[in-house]
PDB file of C-alpha atoms in Angstrom:
ATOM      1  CA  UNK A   1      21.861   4.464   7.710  1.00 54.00           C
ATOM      2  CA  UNK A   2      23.229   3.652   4.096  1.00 64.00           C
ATOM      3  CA  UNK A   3      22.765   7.112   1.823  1.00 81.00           C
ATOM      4  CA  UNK A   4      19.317   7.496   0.865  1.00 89.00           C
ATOM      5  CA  UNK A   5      18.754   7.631  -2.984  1.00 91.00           C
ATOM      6  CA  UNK A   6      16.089   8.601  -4.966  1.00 95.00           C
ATOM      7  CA  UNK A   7      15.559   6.580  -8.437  1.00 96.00           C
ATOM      8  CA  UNK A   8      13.004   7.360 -11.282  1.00 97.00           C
ATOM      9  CA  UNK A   9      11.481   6.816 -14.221  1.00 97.00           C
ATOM     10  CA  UNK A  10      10.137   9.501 -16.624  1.00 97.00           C
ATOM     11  CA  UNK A  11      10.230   9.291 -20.469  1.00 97.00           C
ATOM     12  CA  UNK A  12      11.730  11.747 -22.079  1.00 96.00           C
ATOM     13  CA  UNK A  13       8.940  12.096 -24.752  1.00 96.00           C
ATOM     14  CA  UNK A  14       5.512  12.197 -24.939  1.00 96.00           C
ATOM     15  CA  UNK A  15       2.869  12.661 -27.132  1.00 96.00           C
ATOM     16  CA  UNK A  16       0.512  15.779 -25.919  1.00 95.00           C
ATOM     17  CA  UNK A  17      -2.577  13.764 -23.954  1.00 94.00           C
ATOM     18  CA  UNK A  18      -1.005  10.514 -23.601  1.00 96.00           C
ATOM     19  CA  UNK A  19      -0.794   8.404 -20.132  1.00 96.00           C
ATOM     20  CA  UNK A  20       2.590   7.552 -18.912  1.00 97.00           C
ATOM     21  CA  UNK A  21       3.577   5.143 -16.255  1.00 97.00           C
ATOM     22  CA  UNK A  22       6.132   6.462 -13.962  1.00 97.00           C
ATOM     23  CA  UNK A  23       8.125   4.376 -11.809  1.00 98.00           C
ATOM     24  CA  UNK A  24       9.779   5.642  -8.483  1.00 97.00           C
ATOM     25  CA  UNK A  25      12.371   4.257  -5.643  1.00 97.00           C
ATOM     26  CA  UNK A  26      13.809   5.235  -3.052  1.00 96.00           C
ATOM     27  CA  UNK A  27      16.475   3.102  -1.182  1.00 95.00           C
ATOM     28  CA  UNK A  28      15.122   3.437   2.478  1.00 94.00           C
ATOM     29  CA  UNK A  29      15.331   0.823   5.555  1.00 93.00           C
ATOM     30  CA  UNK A  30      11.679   1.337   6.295  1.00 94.00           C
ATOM     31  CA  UNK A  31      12.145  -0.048   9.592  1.00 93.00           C
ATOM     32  CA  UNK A  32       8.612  -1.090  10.361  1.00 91.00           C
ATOM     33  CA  UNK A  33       8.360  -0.740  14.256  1.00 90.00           C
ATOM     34  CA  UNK A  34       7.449  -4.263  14.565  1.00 89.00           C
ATOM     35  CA  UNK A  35      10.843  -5.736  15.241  1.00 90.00           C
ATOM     36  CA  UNK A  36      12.898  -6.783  17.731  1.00 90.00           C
ATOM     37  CA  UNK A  37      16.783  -6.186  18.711  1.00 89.00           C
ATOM     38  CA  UNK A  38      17.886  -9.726  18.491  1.00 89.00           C
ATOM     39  CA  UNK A  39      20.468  -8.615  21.138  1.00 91.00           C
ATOM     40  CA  UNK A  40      18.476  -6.355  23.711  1.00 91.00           C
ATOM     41  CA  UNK A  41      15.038  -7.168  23.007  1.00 90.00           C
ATOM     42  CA  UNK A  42      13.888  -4.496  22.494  1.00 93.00           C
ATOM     43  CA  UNK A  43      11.564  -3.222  19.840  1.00 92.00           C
ATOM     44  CA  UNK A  44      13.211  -1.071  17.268  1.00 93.00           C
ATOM     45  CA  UNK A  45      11.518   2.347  16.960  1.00 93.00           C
ATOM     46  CA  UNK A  46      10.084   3.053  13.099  1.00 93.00           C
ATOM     47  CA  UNK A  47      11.691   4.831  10.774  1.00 94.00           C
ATOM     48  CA  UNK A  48       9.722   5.065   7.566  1.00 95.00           C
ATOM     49  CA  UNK A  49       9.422   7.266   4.220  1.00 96.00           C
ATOM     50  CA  UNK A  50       5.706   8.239   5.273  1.00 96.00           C
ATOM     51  CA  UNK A  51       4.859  10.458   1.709  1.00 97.00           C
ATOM     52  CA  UNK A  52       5.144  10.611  -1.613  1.00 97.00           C
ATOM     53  CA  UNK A  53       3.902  13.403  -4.207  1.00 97.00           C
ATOM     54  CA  UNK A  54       4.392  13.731  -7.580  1.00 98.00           C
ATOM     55  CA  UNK A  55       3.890  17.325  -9.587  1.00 97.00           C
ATOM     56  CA  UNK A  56       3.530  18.714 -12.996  1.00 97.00           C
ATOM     57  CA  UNK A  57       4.664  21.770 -13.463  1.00 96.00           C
ATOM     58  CA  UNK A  58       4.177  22.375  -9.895  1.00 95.00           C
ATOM     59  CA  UNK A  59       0.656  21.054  -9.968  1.00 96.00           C
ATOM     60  CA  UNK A  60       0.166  17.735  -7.502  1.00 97.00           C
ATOM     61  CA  UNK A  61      -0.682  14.429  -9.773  1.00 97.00           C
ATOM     62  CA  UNK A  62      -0.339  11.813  -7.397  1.00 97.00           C
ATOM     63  CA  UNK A  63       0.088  11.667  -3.529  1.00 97.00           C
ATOM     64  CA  UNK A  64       0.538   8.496  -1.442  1.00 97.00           C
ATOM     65  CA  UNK A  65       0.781   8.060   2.201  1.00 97.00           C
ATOM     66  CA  UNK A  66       3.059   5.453   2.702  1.00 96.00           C
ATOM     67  CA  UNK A  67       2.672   2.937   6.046  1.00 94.00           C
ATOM     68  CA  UNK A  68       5.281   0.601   7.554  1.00 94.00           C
ATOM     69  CA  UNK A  69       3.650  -2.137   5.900  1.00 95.00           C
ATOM     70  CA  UNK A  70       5.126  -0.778   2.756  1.00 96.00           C
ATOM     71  CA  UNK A  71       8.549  -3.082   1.805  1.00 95.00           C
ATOM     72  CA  UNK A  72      12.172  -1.830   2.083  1.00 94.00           C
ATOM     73  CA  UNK A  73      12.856   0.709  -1.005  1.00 95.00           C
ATOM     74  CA  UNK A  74       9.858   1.768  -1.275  1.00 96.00           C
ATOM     75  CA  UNK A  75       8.898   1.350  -4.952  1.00 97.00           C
ATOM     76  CA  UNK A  76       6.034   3.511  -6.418  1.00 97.00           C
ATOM     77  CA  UNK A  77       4.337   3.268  -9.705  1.00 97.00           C
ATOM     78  CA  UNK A  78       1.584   5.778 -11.071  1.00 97.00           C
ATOM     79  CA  UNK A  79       0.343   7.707 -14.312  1.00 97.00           C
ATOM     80  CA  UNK A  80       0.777  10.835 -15.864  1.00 97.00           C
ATOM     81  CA  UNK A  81      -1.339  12.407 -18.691  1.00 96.00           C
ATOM     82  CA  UNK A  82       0.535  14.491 -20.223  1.00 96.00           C
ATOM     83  CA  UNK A  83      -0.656  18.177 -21.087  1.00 95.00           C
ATOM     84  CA  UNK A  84       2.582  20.013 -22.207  1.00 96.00           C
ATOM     85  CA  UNK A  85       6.089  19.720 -22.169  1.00 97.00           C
ATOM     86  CA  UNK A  86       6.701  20.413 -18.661  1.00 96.00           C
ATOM     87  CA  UNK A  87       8.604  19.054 -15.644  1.00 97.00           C
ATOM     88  CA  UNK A  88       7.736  16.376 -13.263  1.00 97.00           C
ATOM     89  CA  UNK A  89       8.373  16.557  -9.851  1.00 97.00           C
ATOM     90  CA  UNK A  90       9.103  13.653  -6.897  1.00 98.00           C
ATOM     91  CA  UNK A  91       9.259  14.476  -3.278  1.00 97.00           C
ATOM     92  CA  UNK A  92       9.777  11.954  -0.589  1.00 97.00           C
ATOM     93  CA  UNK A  93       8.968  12.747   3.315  1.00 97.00           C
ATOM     94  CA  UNK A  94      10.656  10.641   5.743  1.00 96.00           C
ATOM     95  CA  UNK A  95      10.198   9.781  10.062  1.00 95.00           C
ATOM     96  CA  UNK A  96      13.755  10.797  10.713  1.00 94.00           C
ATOM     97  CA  UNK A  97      15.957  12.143   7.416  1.00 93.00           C
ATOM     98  CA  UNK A  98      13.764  14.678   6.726  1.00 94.00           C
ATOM     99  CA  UNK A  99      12.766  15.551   2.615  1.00 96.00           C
ATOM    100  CA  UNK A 100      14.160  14.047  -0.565  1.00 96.00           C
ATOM    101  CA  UNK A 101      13.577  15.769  -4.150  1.00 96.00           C
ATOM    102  CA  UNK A 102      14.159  15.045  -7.731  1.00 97.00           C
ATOM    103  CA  UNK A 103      13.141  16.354 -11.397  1.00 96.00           C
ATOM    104  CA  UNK A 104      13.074  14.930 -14.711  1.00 97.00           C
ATOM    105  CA  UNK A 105      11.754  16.789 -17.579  1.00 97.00           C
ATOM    106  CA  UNK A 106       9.354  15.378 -20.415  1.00 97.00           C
ATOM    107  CA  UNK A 107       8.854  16.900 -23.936  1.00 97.00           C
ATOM    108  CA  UNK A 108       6.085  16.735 -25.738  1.00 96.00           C
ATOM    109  CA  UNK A 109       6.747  16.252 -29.491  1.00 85.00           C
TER     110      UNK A 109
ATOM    111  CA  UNK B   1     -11.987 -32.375  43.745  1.00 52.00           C
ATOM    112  CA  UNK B   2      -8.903 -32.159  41.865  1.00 53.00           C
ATOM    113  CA  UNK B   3      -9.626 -32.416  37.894  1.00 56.00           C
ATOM    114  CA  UNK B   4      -8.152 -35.297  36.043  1.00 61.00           C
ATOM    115  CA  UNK B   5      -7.857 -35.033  32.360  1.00 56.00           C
ATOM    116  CA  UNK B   6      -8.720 -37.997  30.306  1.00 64.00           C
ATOM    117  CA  UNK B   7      -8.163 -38.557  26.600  1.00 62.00           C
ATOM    118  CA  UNK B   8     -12.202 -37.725  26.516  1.00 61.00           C
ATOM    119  CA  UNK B   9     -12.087 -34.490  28.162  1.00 59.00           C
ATOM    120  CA  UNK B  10      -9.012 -33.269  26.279  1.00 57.00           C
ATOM    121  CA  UNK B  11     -11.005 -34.010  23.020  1.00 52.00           C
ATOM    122  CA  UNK B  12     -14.294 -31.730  24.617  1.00 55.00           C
ATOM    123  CA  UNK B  13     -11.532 -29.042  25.631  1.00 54.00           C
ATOM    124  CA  UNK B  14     -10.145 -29.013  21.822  1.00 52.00           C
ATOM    125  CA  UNK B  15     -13.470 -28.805  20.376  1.00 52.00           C
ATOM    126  CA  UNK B  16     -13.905 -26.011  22.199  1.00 52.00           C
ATOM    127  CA  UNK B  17     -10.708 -24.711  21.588  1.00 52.00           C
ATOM    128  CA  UNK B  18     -11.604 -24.879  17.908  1.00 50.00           C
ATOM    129  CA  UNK B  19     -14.848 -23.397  18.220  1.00 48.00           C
ATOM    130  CA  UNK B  20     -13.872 -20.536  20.121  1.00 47.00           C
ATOM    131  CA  UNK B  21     -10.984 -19.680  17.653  1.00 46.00           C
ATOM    132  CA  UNK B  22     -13.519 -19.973  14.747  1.00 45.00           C
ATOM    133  CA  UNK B  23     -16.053 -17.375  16.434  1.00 44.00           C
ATOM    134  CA  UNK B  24     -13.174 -15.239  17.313  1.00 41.00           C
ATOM    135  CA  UNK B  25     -12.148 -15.229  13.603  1.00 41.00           C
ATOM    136  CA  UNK B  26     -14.385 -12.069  12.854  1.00 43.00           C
ATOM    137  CA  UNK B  27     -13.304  -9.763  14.978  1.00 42.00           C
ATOM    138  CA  UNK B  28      -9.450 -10.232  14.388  1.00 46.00           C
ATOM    139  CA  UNK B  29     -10.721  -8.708  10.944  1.00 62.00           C
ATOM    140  CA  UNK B  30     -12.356  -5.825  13.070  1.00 75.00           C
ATOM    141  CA  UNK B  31      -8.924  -3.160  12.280  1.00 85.00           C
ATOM    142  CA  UNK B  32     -10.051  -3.497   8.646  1.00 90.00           C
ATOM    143  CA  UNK B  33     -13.522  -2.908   8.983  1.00 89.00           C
ATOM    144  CA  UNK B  34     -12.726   0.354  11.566  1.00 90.00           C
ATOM    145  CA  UNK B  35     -10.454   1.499   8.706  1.00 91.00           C
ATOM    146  CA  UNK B  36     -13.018   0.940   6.124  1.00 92.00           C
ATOM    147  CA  UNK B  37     -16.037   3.197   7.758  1.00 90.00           C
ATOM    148  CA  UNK B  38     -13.602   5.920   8.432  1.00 90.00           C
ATOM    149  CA  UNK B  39     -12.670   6.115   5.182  1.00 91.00           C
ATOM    150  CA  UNK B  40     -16.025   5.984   3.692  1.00 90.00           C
ATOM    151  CA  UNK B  41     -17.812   7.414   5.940  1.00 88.00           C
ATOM    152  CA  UNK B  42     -21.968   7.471   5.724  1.00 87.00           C
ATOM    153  CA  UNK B  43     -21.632   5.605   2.228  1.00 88.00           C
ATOM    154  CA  UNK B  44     -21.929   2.261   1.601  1.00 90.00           C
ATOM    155  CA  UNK B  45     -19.326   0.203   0.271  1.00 92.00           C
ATOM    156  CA  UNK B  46     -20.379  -0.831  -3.492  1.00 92.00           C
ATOM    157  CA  UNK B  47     -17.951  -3.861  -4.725  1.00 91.00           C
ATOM    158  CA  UNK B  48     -16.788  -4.078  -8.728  1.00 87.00           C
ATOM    159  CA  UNK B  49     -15.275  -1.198 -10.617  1.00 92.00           C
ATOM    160  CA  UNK B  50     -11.985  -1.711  -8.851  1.00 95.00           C
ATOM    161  CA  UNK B  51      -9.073  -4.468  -9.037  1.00 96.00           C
ATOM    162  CA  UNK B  52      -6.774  -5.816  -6.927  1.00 96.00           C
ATOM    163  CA  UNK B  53      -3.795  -7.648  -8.632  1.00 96.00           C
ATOM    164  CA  UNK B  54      -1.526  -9.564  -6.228  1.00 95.00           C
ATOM    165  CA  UNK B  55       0.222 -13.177  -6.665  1.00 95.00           C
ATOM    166  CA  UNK B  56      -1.885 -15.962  -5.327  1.00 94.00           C
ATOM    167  CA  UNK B  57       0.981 -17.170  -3.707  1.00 94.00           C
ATOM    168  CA  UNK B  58       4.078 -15.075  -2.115  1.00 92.00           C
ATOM    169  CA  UNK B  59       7.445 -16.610  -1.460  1.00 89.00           C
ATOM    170  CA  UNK B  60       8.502 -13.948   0.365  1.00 91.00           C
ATOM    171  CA  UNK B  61       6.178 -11.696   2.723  1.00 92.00           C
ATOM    172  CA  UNK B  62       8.768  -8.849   3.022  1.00 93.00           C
ATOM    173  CA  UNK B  63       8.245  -7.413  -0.863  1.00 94.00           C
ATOM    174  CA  UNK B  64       4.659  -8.747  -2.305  1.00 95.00           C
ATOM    175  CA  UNK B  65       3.735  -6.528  -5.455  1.00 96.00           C
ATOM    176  CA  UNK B  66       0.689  -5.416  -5.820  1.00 97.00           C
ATOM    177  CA  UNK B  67      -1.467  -3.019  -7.929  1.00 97.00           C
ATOM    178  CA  UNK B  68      -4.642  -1.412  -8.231  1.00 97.00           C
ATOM    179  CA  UNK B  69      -6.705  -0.109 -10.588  1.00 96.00           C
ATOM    180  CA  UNK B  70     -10.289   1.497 -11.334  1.00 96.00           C
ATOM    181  CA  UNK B  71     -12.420   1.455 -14.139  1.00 92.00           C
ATOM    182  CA  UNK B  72     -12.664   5.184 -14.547  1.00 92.00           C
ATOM    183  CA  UNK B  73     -12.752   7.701 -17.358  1.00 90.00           C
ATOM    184  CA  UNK B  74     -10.761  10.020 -14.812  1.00 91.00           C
ATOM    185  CA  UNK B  75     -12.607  13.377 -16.147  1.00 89.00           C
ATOM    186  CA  UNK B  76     -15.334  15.130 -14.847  1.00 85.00           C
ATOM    187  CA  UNK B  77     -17.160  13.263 -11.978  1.00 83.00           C
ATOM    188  CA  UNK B  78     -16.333   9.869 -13.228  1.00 90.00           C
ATOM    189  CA  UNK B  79     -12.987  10.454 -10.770  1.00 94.00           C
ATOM    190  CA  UNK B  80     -11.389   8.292  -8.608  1.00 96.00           C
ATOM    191  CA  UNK B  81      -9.894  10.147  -5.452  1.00 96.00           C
ATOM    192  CA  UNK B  82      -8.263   7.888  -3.473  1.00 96.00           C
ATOM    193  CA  UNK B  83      -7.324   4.254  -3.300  1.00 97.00           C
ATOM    194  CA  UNK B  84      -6.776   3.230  -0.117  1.00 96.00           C
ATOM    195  CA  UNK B  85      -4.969  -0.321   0.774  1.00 96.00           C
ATOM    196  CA  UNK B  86      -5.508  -2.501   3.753  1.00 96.00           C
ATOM    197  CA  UNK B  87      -3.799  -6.078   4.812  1.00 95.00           C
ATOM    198  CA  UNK B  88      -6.172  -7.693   7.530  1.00 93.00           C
ATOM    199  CA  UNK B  89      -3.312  -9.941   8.965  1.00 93.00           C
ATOM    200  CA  UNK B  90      -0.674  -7.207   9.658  1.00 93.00           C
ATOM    201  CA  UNK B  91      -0.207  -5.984  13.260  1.00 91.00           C
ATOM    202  CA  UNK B  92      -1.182  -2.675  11.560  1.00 91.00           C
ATOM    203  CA  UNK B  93      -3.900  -3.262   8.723  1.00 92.00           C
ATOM    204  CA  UNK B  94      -3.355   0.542   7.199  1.00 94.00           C
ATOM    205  CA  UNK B  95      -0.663  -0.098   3.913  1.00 95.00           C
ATOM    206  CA  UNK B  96      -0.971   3.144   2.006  1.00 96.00           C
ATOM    207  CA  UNK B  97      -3.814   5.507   0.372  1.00 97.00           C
ATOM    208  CA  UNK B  98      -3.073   6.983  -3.248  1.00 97.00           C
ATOM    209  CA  UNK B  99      -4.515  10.185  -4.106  1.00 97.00           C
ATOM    210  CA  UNK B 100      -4.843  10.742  -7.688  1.00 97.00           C
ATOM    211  CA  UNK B 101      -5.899  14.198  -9.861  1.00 96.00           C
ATOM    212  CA  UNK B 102      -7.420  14.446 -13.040  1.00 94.00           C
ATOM    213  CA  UNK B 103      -3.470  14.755 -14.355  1.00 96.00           C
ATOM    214  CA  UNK B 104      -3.426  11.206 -13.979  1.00 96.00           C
ATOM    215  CA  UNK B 105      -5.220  10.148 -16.904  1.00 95.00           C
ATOM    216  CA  UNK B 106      -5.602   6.383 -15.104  1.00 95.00           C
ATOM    217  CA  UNK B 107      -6.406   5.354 -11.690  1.00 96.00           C
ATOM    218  CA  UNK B 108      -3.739   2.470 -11.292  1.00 96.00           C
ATOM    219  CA  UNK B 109      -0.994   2.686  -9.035  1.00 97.00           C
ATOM    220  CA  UNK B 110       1.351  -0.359  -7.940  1.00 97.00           C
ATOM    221  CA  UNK B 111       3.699  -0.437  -5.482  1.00 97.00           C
ATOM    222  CA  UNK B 112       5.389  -3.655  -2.981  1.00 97.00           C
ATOM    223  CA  UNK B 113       4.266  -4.384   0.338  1.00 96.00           C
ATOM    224  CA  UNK B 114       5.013  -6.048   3.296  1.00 95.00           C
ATOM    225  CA  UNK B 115       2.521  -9.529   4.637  1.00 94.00           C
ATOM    226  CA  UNK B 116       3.102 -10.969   8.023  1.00 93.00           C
ATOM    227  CA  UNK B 117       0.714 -14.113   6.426  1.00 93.00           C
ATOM    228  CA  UNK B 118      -1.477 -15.287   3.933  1.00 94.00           C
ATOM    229  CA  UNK B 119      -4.355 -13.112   4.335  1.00 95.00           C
ATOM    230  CA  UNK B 120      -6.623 -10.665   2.786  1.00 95.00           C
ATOM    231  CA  UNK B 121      -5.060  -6.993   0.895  1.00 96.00           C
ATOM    232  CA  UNK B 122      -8.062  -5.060   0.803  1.00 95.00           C
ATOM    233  CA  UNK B 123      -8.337  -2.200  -1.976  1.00 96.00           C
ATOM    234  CA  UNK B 124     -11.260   0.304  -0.994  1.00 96.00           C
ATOM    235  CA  UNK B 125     -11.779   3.506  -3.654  1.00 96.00           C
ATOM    236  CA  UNK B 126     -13.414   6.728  -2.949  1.00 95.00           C
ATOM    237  CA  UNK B 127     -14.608   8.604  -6.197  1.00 94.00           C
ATOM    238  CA  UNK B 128     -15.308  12.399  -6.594  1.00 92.00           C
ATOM    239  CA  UNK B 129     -18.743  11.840  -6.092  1.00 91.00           C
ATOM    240  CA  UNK B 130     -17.941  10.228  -2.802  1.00 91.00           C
ATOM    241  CA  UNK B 131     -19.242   6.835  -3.583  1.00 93.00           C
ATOM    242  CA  UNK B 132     -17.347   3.876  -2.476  1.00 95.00           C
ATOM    243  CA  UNK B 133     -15.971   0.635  -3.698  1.00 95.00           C
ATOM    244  CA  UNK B 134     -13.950  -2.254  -2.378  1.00 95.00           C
ATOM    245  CA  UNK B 135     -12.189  -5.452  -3.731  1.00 95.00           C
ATOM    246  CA  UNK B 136     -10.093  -7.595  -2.077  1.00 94.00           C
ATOM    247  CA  UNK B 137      -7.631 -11.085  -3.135  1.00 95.00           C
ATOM    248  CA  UNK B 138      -6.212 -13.284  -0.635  1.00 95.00           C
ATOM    249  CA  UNK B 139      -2.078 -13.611  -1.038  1.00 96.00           C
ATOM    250  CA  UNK B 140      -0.936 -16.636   0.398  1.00 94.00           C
ATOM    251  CA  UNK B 141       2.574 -15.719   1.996  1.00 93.00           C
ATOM    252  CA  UNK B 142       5.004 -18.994   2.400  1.00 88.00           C
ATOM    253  CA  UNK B 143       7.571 -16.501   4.978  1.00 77.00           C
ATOM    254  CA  UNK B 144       6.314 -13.645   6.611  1.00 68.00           C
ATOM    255  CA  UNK B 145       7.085 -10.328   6.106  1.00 65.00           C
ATOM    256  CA  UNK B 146       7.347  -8.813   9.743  1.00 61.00           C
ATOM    257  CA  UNK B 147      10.647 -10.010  11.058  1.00 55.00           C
ATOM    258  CA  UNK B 148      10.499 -11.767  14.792  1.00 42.00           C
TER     259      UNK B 148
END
């Protein structure tokens, strides 16, 4: 399994009420359970980010349960409103690598 | 009597063929609808209010994007909770459910997704109030997305 890396987009700024788009990846195989072992035959077992949540300031703002019908790298895109300066968190679950967390900050001017 | 097929038979026997596939054609839809009444449970499915966007045609089945969005103020009870998505041609149907909050601000999501064929992504949303909507937009996939 190549190194799993998490990738997002915050702005850094904000105007106080305004809706951001975030964008999120997350280089992951997402092996879907559907194929075959060209050698063997045999079905390959899935292995799949299965959640995604995204927090302000510790409060959830977006969840996603994530199927293997989702592609490879799962990419995620959502909104924020933005109260306050405050800090927006990412957490990935996965089948078999367990948890993967980020932070990125935004400041309202 | 041993059965001997001529050319007229064979033409009854595809005709049938045909006809049998064509009835059958509902029920291979029959994950999605499952999927759909669990998620909304008693109430019934309203269409408009939400959107699916997705190419009309898809080169490649492995990484289709799509988005969805609903025509909501996102305050008060004019919420939307969840957004769940739904290909009808997939060995699985179930894609992925958003959940959103009032931090939102929008209920629009996007995110690329995996189609074994041209077929059906199916958007259903369930709003605070528990009401329910659906939408759906046929992707035509030229190489499908579930390996062999």
């Amino acid at each position: 399994m190549a190194k799993i890396k998490p990738r997002v987009k915050v702005p850094k700024k904000a105007e106080a009420g305004e809706v951001v788009t975030i964008k999120t990846l997350i280089s992951h195989t997402m092996e879907s359970g559907q194929r075959k072992d060209k050698k063997t035959g045999e079905i390959i077992p899935q292995d799949i980010v299965n959640y995604f949540k995204a927090t302000f300031n510790g409060e959830t703002v977006f969840e996603t349960d994530i199927g293997a019908a989702v592609s490879t790298n799962p990419y995620i895109e959502f909104t924020l409103k933005v109260p306050e300066s405050g800090t927006v968190g990412f957490l990935w679950k996965t089948d078999n690598d367990g948890d993967f967390e980020t932070e990125k900050k935004i400041t309202v001017s | 009597m041993t059965m001997q097929l001529t050319r007229r038979d064979a033409l009854v026997f595809t005709v049938a063929g045909v006809a049998a596939a064509t009835v059958g054609l509902p029920a291979m839809a029959k994950g999605v609808d499952d999927a759909i009444s669990a998620f909304a449970g008693d109430m019934k499915v309203g269409t408009g209010k939400i959107t699916v966007t997705a190419p009309e045609i898809a080169e490649n089945g492995n990484s289709v994007p799509i988005e969805v969005s609903v025509d909501s103020a996102m305050e008060g009870d004019d919420m939307v909770a969840e957004i769940m998505i739904l290909a009808d041609g997939n060995p699985n149907p179930g894609v992925a459910t958003f959940k959103f909050s009032a931090l939102s601000g929008e209920a629009s999501a996007s995110t690329r997704i995996r189609l074994a064929k041209t077929q059906n992504v199916v958007a259903v949303a369930k709003m605070k109030d528990g009401s329910v909507y659906s939408a759906s937009r046929e992707v035509k996939v030229t190489i499908g997305g579930c390996g062999g």
